Amino acid sequence: MTLDRKIIPKPNKQSRFLLPKIIEFKIGEFLNVHFVQKNNLPIVRFGLISDVGSTIDPNGKKGLANLFSMLIDEGAGKFDSMQLKEQFQILGTNLSIGASKDSCSFSFLTLKENFDRSLELLNLILNEPNFKEDEFKKEKDKLLTGIQQIKDSPDDIADLAFDSLIFNNTSSYSYPTSGYAENVESITLDDVKNFYKSIFLQSSINIVVVGDIAKEELENKIRKFITPWKSTIKKKSKNIFVVDTKTKIYFADKKESVQSEIRVGHITCKRNETDFYSNALLNTILGGQFSSRINLNLREDKGYTYGAHSGFNYYKNAGYFYVTTSVEGKFTSAAIKEILFEMKKIKKGVTEEELTFAKSSIIKRFPLNFETYGQIASNLTNKIEHNLSISYYNNYVKNISNVDNQMIKNSAENFIRPDNAVIMVVGDKKNILPQLEDLNKYEVIEVDNYGKIQK
C-alpha cells in the first residue's frame, strides 16, 4: 500500500471514556469518605484531608501549620522517627504529609495486602505523635534553611512577592505557607503541640480513597483503624474581594541576573463565583497552552522567551488570574507591554476557530486527568475543596461544549483586568529599572523578596 503524504490521514474514532464512579458516604457524624474503586492493580491510595492550613496561622507565627506537618510523623507511639520510617519502608508504603493554604493532608500508596497495617500506622501518627524536642529543632532548622534558599531563586522570589502583592499584603493568603524566617524562629514546640490539640484535632476531616477495595470492606477498615475526632471549629467563609487599584509595577533586585522573571495578574473571585467553564476556555486561548496568544506573541513572534503561560488559580475563599514568564533582561519592558496588549485585546472577543480548537484541546485532555491513582484522588480533593457536586465531572465535557463566544467575551470583561494589575519583576536593578521607568504610564515600586515595599 502506497502512503500519499499529501493527504492528511483521517483521525481514528474517539474512544469512549467512562468516568470512574464516585461513591460518597459518612462514618459516624464527622468522617466524610469519597471513594473510587479501581481494580487494575492490587493497590490502594488513601488520603486524609483536614480543612485547616496556613491561612489559620496566628500573627507572628506564620509557618506554624507547615512546621506541624513536617514534625507530626517524626516519631509516634512506641516508634521514634527512624523506626517509624522503617515500618513504612518494610511495607513499601509511600507516606506523604504536607500543608497548603487551606488544608493539611496525609496520604499513602500501598499494596492492598499492606493496607491494614499502613492505616494502623497512619492512625498512630494522627493520634499519638511524639513531638520530641530534638526532632522539632531538626525540622525547624530544615524549614529555615529552605526559606533562606529562596533568595537564590528569582523564580521563587517572583512567585512569593506576586502572591503577597495581589492580596495586598493583608490577607491570610498573602504570605507563604512556609512562613517568614523571623516568624518561624519564634515558633516553639509548645506552639506546635497547641496547634495539634486546639486546631488540628478540632478540624473537619475528609477521607479520599482510590483503589482495589470494595465499599463495605473499606468502611469496615476505616472504622477499625481510624480513630475519629469531633469537628468543633466552625470556620467562617471569608471571601477575598476585588480591590480595583491602578496597575503598578513592583521590582525586586537580583544582582547579576541575566533573565527577568515577570508575573502579571490580579484578584478575581472564588471558583464558584465565576463562570468556571468560560474562564477555562478563555485562558486556554489567552495563555493556557503552547498555541495561545501570549505564548505565540512572546515566544514565536518576538523571541523574548522560551515560554509564557497564564492561568486562573482558585483557593477556597479567593481566586486570581496570572501570567508568568522569564525573558532575557533587555526585553523586560517590551514583554510587559505585549502581555498587557494581549490582555486588552482578548476583551474584543475570540474567533470561532480559536474557540473550537480550545474546546477540542480541553475535551481531549480531560480523560488524561483520571489515569493514575494520584490523579483521581487529586480530582476528588478538588471537588471537596471547592464544594463541587458529585455530578461535576460527569457534566464537565457538556458544560465546556456549551460555552459560546459571548460567554467568552463576558468572562474577559469581568475577569481580565489589565488596568488593575500587579506587575512583579525580578531582575538586575542596574539594567532593568531604567527600562521600567520608561514605562512612565505605571508607577514603579521597589519591594523585598516577599513583596514588602522598601522604604
Tab-separated table of C-alpha atoms in Angstrom, residues 54-408:
chain	number	residue	atom	x	y	z
A	54	SER	CA	-1.575	28.034	56.727
A	55	THR	CA	-4.380	30.606	56.448
A	56	ILE	CA	-5.193	29.834	60.069
A	57	ASP	CA	-1.643	30.561	61.291
A	58	PRO	CA	-1.706	33.232	64.028
A	59	ASN	CA	0.062	36.550	63.527
A	60	GLY	CA	3.721	36.313	64.423
A	61	LYS	CA	3.682	32.530	63.890
A	62	LYS	CA	3.426	32.318	60.098
A	63	GLY	CA	4.673	28.878	59.064
A	64	LEU	CA	3.160	27.055	62.050
A	65	ALA	CA	0.843	24.745	60.071
A	66	ASN	CA	3.684	23.852	57.737
A	67	LEU	CA	6.103	23.108	60.583
A	68	PHE	CA	3.404	20.987	62.250
A	69	SER	CA	3.030	18.935	59.050
A	70	MET	CA	6.810	18.421	58.925
A	71	LEU	CA	7.047	17.270	62.552
A	72	ILE	CA	3.976	15.099	63.105
A	73	ASP	CA	5.442	11.936	61.517
A	74	GLU	CA	8.850	12.252	63.212
A	75	GLY	CA	8.006	9.544	65.719
A	76	ALA	CA	4.683	8.230	67.064
A	77	GLY	CA	3.607	5.836	69.801
A	78	LYS	CA	6.480	3.497	70.687
A	79	PHE	CA	8.402	4.327	67.487
A	80	ASP	CA	10.986	7.063	67.192
A	81	SER	CA	11.426	8.897	63.885
A	82	MET	CA	13.778	6.358	62.281
A	83	GLN	CA	11.794	3.344	63.498
A	84	LEU	CA	8.543	4.779	62.152
A	85	LYS	CA	10.073	5.365	58.727
A	86	GLU	CA	11.386	1.788	58.744
A	87	GLN	CA	7.877	0.472	59.464
A	88	PHE	CA	6.576	2.152	56.307
A	89	GLN	CA	9.610	1.039	54.288
A	90	ILE	CA	9.050	-2.597	55.258
A	91	LEU	CA	5.524	-2.317	53.861
A	92	GLY	CA	6.643	-0.495	50.722
A	93	THR	CA	4.210	2.270	51.668
A	94	ASN	CA	4.916	5.786	50.436
A	95	LEU	CA	3.664	8.281	53.036
A	96	SER	CA	3.273	11.965	52.198
A	97	ILE	CA	2.266	14.771	54.582
A	98	GLY	CA	2.000	18.458	53.787
A	99	ALA	CA	0.278	21.751	54.464
A	100	SER	CA	-1.229	24.131	51.921
A	101	LYS	CA	-3.081	27.418	52.241
A	102	ASP	CA	-6.415	25.718	53.008
A	103	SER	CA	-5.588	22.240	54.313
A	104	CYS	CA	-3.244	19.714	55.862
A	105	SER	CA	-3.140	16.402	54.028
A	106	PHE	CA	-1.902	12.890	54.802
A	107	SER	CA	-1.724	10.285	52.055
A	108	PHE	CA	-0.112	6.972	51.235
A	109	LEU	CA	0.047	4.500	48.365
A	110	THR	CA	0.433	0.843	49.254
A	111	LEU	CA	-0.240	-2.716	48.156
A	112	LYS	CA	-3.677	-3.939	49.158
A	113	GLU	CA	-2.161	-6.640	51.374
A	114	ASN	CA	-0.417	-3.913	53.418
A	115	PHE	CA	-3.374	-1.545	53.605
A	116	ASP	CA	-4.444	-2.550	57.129
A	117	ARG	CA	-1.019	-2.040	58.685
A	118	SER	CA	-0.487	1.219	56.781
A	119	LEU	CA	-3.807	2.536	58.118
A	120	GLU	CA	-2.848	1.464	61.605
A	121	LEU	CA	0.460	3.345	61.390
A	122	LEU	CA	-1.206	6.468	59.996
A	123	ASN	CA	-3.708	6.393	62.845
A	124	LEU	CA	-0.789	6.194	65.273
A	125	ILE	CA	0.705	9.329	63.712
A	126	LEU	CA	-2.618	11.159	63.858
A	127	ASN	CA	-3.374	10.301	67.470
A	128	GLU	CA	-0.053	9.628	69.230
A	129	PRO	CA	2.637	11.870	67.715
A	130	ASN	CA	5.757	12.058	69.855
A	131	PHE	CA	6.639	15.728	69.209
A	132	LYS	CA	10.171	15.356	70.606
A	133	GLU	CA	12.321	18.460	71.146
A	134	ASP	CA	15.306	17.171	69.156
A	135	GLU	CA	13.137	16.332	66.131
A	136	PHE	CA	11.423	19.715	66.414
A	137	LYS	CA	14.769	21.538	66.266
A	138	LYS	CA	15.860	19.454	63.273
A	139	GLU	CA	12.674	20.146	61.277
A	140	LYS	CA	12.676	23.822	62.240
A	141	ASP	CA	16.276	24.181	61.031
A	142	LYS	CA	15.345	22.405	57.808
A	143	LEU	CA	12.463	24.842	57.244
A	144	LEU	CA	14.643	27.873	57.975
A	145	THR	CA	17.266	26.609	55.519
A	146	GLY	CA	14.602	26.274	52.827
A	147	ILE	CA	13.362	29.802	53.489
A	148	GLN	CA	16.934	31.117	53.326
A	149	GLN	CA	17.447	29.465	49.925
A	150	ILE	CA	14.537	31.385	48.405
A	151	LYS	CA	16.736	34.458	47.976
A	152	ASP	CA	18.876	32.490	45.488
A	153	SER	CA	15.935	31.767	43.167
A	154	PRO	CA	14.487	34.665	41.105
A	155	ASP	CA	11.594	32.383	40.158
A	156	ASP	CA	10.651	31.758	43.805
A	157	ILE	CA	11.075	35.434	44.685
A	158	ALA	CA	8.727	36.453	41.864
A	159	ASP	CA	6.070	33.925	42.898
A	160	LEU	CA	6.151	34.793	46.605
A	161	ALA	CA	6.203	38.555	46.074
A	162	PHE	CA	3.420	38.344	43.483
A	163	ASP	CA	1.181	36.299	45.806
A	164	SER	CA	1.737	38.819	48.574
A	165	LEU	CA	1.062	41.857	46.396
A	166	ILE	CA	-2.120	40.688	44.696
A	167	PHE	CA	-3.592	40.069	48.145
A	168	ASN	CA	-2.349	43.490	49.246
A	169	ASN	CA	-0.029	42.093	51.967
A	170	THR	CA	-3.043	41.864	54.294
A	171	SER	CA	-4.976	38.672	53.512
A	172	SER	CA	-4.221	35.309	55.107
A	173	TYR	CA	-3.486	34.200	51.528
A	174	SER	CA	-0.772	36.830	51.093
A	175	TYR	CA	2.037	35.106	52.972
A	176	PRO	CA	3.866	31.873	52.034
A	177	THR	CA	2.849	28.552	53.572
A	178	SER	CA	6.469	28.113	54.669
A	179	GLY	CA	6.184	31.350	56.660
A	180	TYR	CA	8.719	34.104	57.254
A	181	ALA	CA	12.111	33.392	58.838
A	182	GLU	CA	11.529	35.748	61.768
A	183	ASN	CA	8.157	34.091	62.456
A	184	VAL	CA	9.498	30.541	62.215
A	185	GLU	CA	12.339	31.477	64.581
A	186	SER	CA	9.733	32.385	67.218
A	187	ILE	CA	7.731	29.135	66.935
A	188	THR	CA	8.188	26.791	69.906
A	189	LEU	CA	7.419	23.107	70.367
A	190	ASP	CA	4.533	24.145	72.626
A	191	ASP	CA	3.107	26.168	69.716
A	192	VAL	CA	3.103	23.028	67.558
A	193	LYS	CA	1.516	20.935	70.322
A	194	ASN	CA	-1.168	23.565	70.846
A	195	PHE	CA	-1.872	23.707	67.094
A	196	TYR	CA	-2.294	19.934	67.126
A	197	LYS	CA	-4.654	19.822	70.120
A	198	SER	CA	-6.627	23.034	69.696
A	199	ILE	CA	-6.821	23.347	65.915
A	200	PHE	CA	-5.928	20.169	64.021
A	201	LEU	CA	-7.877	17.756	66.254
A	202	GLN	CA	-10.910	20.072	66.093
A	203	SER	CA	-10.921	20.389	62.284
A	204	SER	CA	-13.231	18.867	59.680
A	205	ILE	CA	-11.928	15.713	58.017
A	206	ASN	CA	-12.483	14.219	54.569
A	207	ILE	CA	-11.109	10.852	53.507
A	208	VAL	CA	-10.271	10.131	49.857
A	209	VAL	CA	-9.647	6.544	48.737
A	210	VAL	CA	-8.847	5.155	45.285
A	211	GLY	CA	-8.013	1.519	44.764
A	212	ASP	CA	-8.663	-2.189	44.725
A	213	ILE	CA	-11.137	-2.461	47.568
A	214	ALA	CA	-14.926	-2.746	47.894
A	215	LYS	CA	-17.001	-0.099	49.672
A	216	GLU	CA	-18.105	-2.379	52.519
A	217	GLU	CA	-14.572	-3.607	53.131
A	218	LEU	CA	-13.235	-0.045	53.083
A	219	GLU	CA	-15.874	1.165	55.520
A	220	ASN	CA	-15.063	-1.654	57.936
A	221	LYS	CA	-11.331	-0.951	57.789
A	222	ILE	CA	-11.766	2.780	58.389
A	223	ARG	CA	-14.000	2.041	61.380
A	224	LYS	CA	-11.421	-0.411	62.713
A	225	PHE	CA	-8.200	1.527	62.168
A	226	ILE	CA	-9.016	5.259	62.065
A	227	THR	CA	-9.957	6.937	65.334
A	228	PRO	CA	-12.416	9.729	64.516
A	229	TRP	CA	-12.417	13.062	66.289
A	230	LYS	CA	-15.107	15.653	66.703
A	231	SER	CA	-15.037	18.702	64.488
A	232	THR	CA	-15.716	21.702	66.710
A	233	ILE	CA	-14.101	24.523	64.722
A	234	LYS	CA	-16.756	26.377	62.751
A	235	LYS	CA	-14.718	28.227	60.175
A	236	LYS	CA	-16.485	31.174	58.647
A	237	SER	CA	-16.021	31.631	54.933
A	238	LYS	CA	-14.250	34.943	54.438
A	239	ASN	CA	-14.197	35.904	50.791
A	240	ILE	CA	-11.386	37.986	49.344
A	241	PHE	CA	-12.992	40.860	47.499
A	242	VAL	CA	-11.550	42.513	44.422
A	243	VAL	CA	-9.635	45.725	45.072
A	244	ASP	CA	-9.571	47.907	41.957
A	245	THR	CA	-6.194	49.593	42.273
A	246	LYS	CA	-4.452	51.020	39.241
A	247	THR	CA	-1.823	48.883	37.553
A	248	LYS	CA	1.594	49.244	39.196
A	249	ILE	CA	4.998	47.710	38.617
A	250	TYR	CA	6.813	46.178	41.596
A	251	PHE	CA	10.505	45.382	41.338
A	252	ALA	CA	12.862	43.185	43.383
A	253	ASP	CA	16.589	43.322	42.729
A	254	LYS	CA	18.524	40.146	41.879
A	255	LYS	CA	22.046	41.270	41.130
A	256	GLU	CA	23.819	39.838	38.071
A	257	SER	CA	20.648	38.083	36.894
A	258	VAL	CA	20.643	37.684	33.101
A	259	GLN	CA	16.918	36.923	32.970
A	260	SER	CA	13.932	38.843	34.291
A	261	GLU	CA	11.108	36.983	35.996
A	262	ILE	CA	7.755	38.586	35.182
A	263	ARG	CA	4.367	37.995	36.815
A	264	VAL	CA	1.243	39.926	35.823
A	265	GLY	CA	-2.183	39.438	37.374
A	266	HIS	CA	-4.918	40.394	39.804
A	267	ILE	CA	-7.528	39.004	42.169
A	268	THR	CA	-10.717	37.593	40.629
A	269	CYS	CA	-13.237	35.644	42.744
A	270	LYS	CA	-13.508	32.239	44.383
A	271	ARG	CA	-14.243	29.430	41.972
A	272	ASN	CA	-17.989	29.068	42.441
A	273	GLU	CA	-18.478	32.804	41.923
A	274	THR	CA	-17.074	32.762	38.387
A	275	ASP	CA	-18.192	31.165	35.142
A	276	PHE	CA	-15.563	28.500	35.500
A	277	TYR	CA	-16.081	26.863	32.101
A	278	SER	CA	-15.877	30.025	30.018
A	279	ASN	CA	-12.885	31.120	32.115
A	280	ALA	CA	-11.164	27.812	31.327
A	281	LEU	CA	-11.662	28.309	27.600
A	282	LEU	CA	-10.761	31.993	27.766
A	283	ASN	CA	-7.488	31.147	29.480
A	284	THR	CA	-6.698	28.323	27.048
A	285	ILE	CA	-6.900	30.822	24.188
A	286	LEU	CA	-5.095	33.636	26.001
A	287	GLY	CA	-2.193	31.821	27.641
A	288	GLY	CA	-3.117	28.320	28.744
A	289	GLN	CA	-1.496	26.245	26.001
A	290	PHE	CA	1.505	26.346	23.662
A	291	SER	CA	-0.536	27.794	20.775
A	292	SER	CA	-2.077	30.500	22.979
A	293	ARG	CA	-1.942	34.174	22.045
A	294	ILE	CA	0.538	35.206	24.733
A	295	ASN	CA	2.979	32.370	24.032
A	296	LEU	CA	2.828	32.824	20.262
A	297	ASN	CA	3.414	36.551	20.699
A	298	LEU	CA	6.297	36.439	23.196
A	299	ARG	CA	7.995	33.233	22.021
A	300	GLU	CA	7.233	32.631	18.353
A	301	ASP	CA	6.794	36.186	17.070
A	302	LYS	CA	9.091	38.272	19.282
A	303	GLY	CA	11.579	35.685	20.535
A	304	TYR	CA	11.614	37.168	24.044
A	305	THR	CA	11.215	33.893	25.941
A	306	TYR	CA	11.209	30.110	25.772
A	307	GLY	CA	7.654	30.114	27.055
A	308	ALA	CA	4.868	32.118	28.677
A	309	HIS	CA	1.598	30.948	30.122
A	310	SER	CA	-1.416	32.170	32.074
A	311	GLY	CA	-3.999	30.676	34.387
A	312	PHE	CA	-6.753	31.119	36.926
A	313	ASN	CA	-5.778	29.864	40.374
A	314	TYR	CA	-8.507	29.193	42.931
A	315	TYR	CA	-8.209	28.839	46.686
A	316	LYS	CA	-11.163	28.000	48.909
A	317	ASN	CA	-12.096	31.638	49.513
A	318	ALA	CA	-10.214	33.511	46.804
A	319	GLY	CA	-9.031	33.361	43.227
A	320	TYR	CA	-6.678	35.182	40.920
A	321	PHE	CA	-5.565	35.432	37.297
A	322	TYR	CA	-1.864	35.367	36.449
A	323	VAL	CA	0.601	35.465	33.561
A	324	THR	CA	4.111	34.139	34.137
A	325	THR	CA	7.250	34.196	32.024
A	326	SER	CA	11.014	34.603	32.128
A	327	VAL	CA	12.659	36.803	29.488
A	328	GLU	CA	16.130	37.993	28.567
A	329	GLY	CA	16.730	41.128	30.615
A	330	LYS	CA	16.838	43.563	27.702
A	331	PHE	CA	13.306	42.531	26.657
A	332	THR	CA	11.675	43.140	30.053
A	333	SER	CA	9.652	46.277	29.333
A	334	ALA	CA	8.770	45.097	25.821
A	335	ALA	CA	7.449	41.781	27.193
A	336	ILE	CA	5.300	43.585	29.768
A	337	LYS	CA	3.803	45.761	27.029
A	338	GLU	CA	2.917	42.701	24.953
A	339	ILE	CA	1.318	40.872	27.895
A	340	LEU	CA	-0.895	43.868	28.694
A	341	PHE	CA	-1.663	44.250	24.978
A	342	GLU	CA	-2.919	40.651	24.779
A	343	MET	CA	-4.963	41.058	27.972
A	344	LYS	CA	-6.687	44.099	26.457
A	345	LYS	CA	-7.081	42.574	23.007
A	346	ILE	CA	-8.915	39.474	24.200
A	347	LYS	CA	-11.704	41.650	25.571
A	348	LYS	CA	-12.700	42.258	21.935
A	349	GLY	CA	-13.547	38.585	21.573
A	350	VAL	CA	-12.096	35.411	20.087
A	351	THR	CA	-12.596	33.741	16.720
A	352	GLU	CA	-14.769	30.681	16.184
A	353	GLU	CA	-11.645	28.826	15.095
A	354	GLU	CA	-9.887	29.664	18.373
A	355	LEU	CA	-12.910	28.629	20.427
A	356	THR	CA	-13.369	25.346	18.547
A	357	PHE	CA	-9.685	24.478	18.927
A	358	ALA	CA	-9.699	25.337	22.645
A	359	LYS	CA	-12.780	23.175	23.261
A	360	SER	CA	-11.206	20.271	21.390
A	361	SER	CA	-7.974	20.655	23.348
A	362	ILE	CA	-9.676	20.674	26.757
A	363	ILE	CA	-12.090	17.849	25.958
A	364	LYS	CA	-9.383	15.585	24.510
A	365	ARG	CA	-7.127	16.175	27.523
A	366	PHE	CA	-9.916	15.579	30.031
A	367	PRO	CA	-9.597	11.750	30.246
A	368	LEU	CA	-5.863	12.100	30.938
A	369	ASN	CA	-6.777	13.607	34.315
A	370	PHE	CA	-8.098	10.232	35.510
A	371	GLU	CA	-5.304	7.838	34.531
A	372	THR	CA	-3.429	7.356	37.801
A	373	TYR	CA	-4.475	6.781	41.400
A	374	GLY	CA	-2.974	10.133	42.332
A	375	GLN	CA	-4.824	11.996	39.578
A	376	ILE	CA	-8.182	10.536	40.581
A	377	ALA	CA	-7.506	11.351	44.233
A	378	SER	CA	-6.489	14.890	43.265
A	379	ASN	CA	-9.773	15.382	41.415
A	380	LEU	CA	-11.736	14.122	44.410
A	381	THR	CA	-9.807	16.535	46.633
A	382	ASN	CA	-10.559	19.365	44.207
A	383	LYS	CA	-14.261	18.502	44.410
A	384	ILE	CA	-14.121	18.629	48.212
A	385	GLU	CA	-12.157	21.874	48.484
A	386	HIS	CA	-14.449	23.796	46.136
A	387	ASN	CA	-17.668	22.098	47.254
A	388	LEU	CA	-18.452	20.776	43.765
A	389	SER	CA	-21.397	18.476	43.143
A	390	ILE	CA	-20.904	14.744	42.681
A	391	SER	CA	-22.031	15.205	39.051
A	392	TYR	CA	-19.397	17.887	38.324
A	393	TYR	CA	-17.027	15.647	36.373
A	394	ASN	CA	-19.851	13.817	34.584
A	395	ASN	CA	-21.127	17.136	33.233
A	396	TYR	CA	-17.728	18.717	32.578
A	397	VAL	CA	-17.455	17.985	28.843
A	398	LYS	CA	-21.041	19.080	28.212
A	399	ASN	CA	-20.514	22.343	30.079
A	400	ILE	CA	-17.314	23.087	28.144
A	401	SER	CA	-19.087	22.306	24.867
A	402	ASN	CA	-21.935	24.707	25.695
A	403	VAL	CA	-19.701	27.791	26.051
A	404	ASP	CA	-20.196	30.284	23.218
A	405	ASN	CA	-18.361	33.365	22.007
A	406	GLN	CA	-20.463	35.799	24.011
A	407	MET	CA	-19.761	33.883	27.219
A	408	ILE	CA	-16.027	34.130	26.491
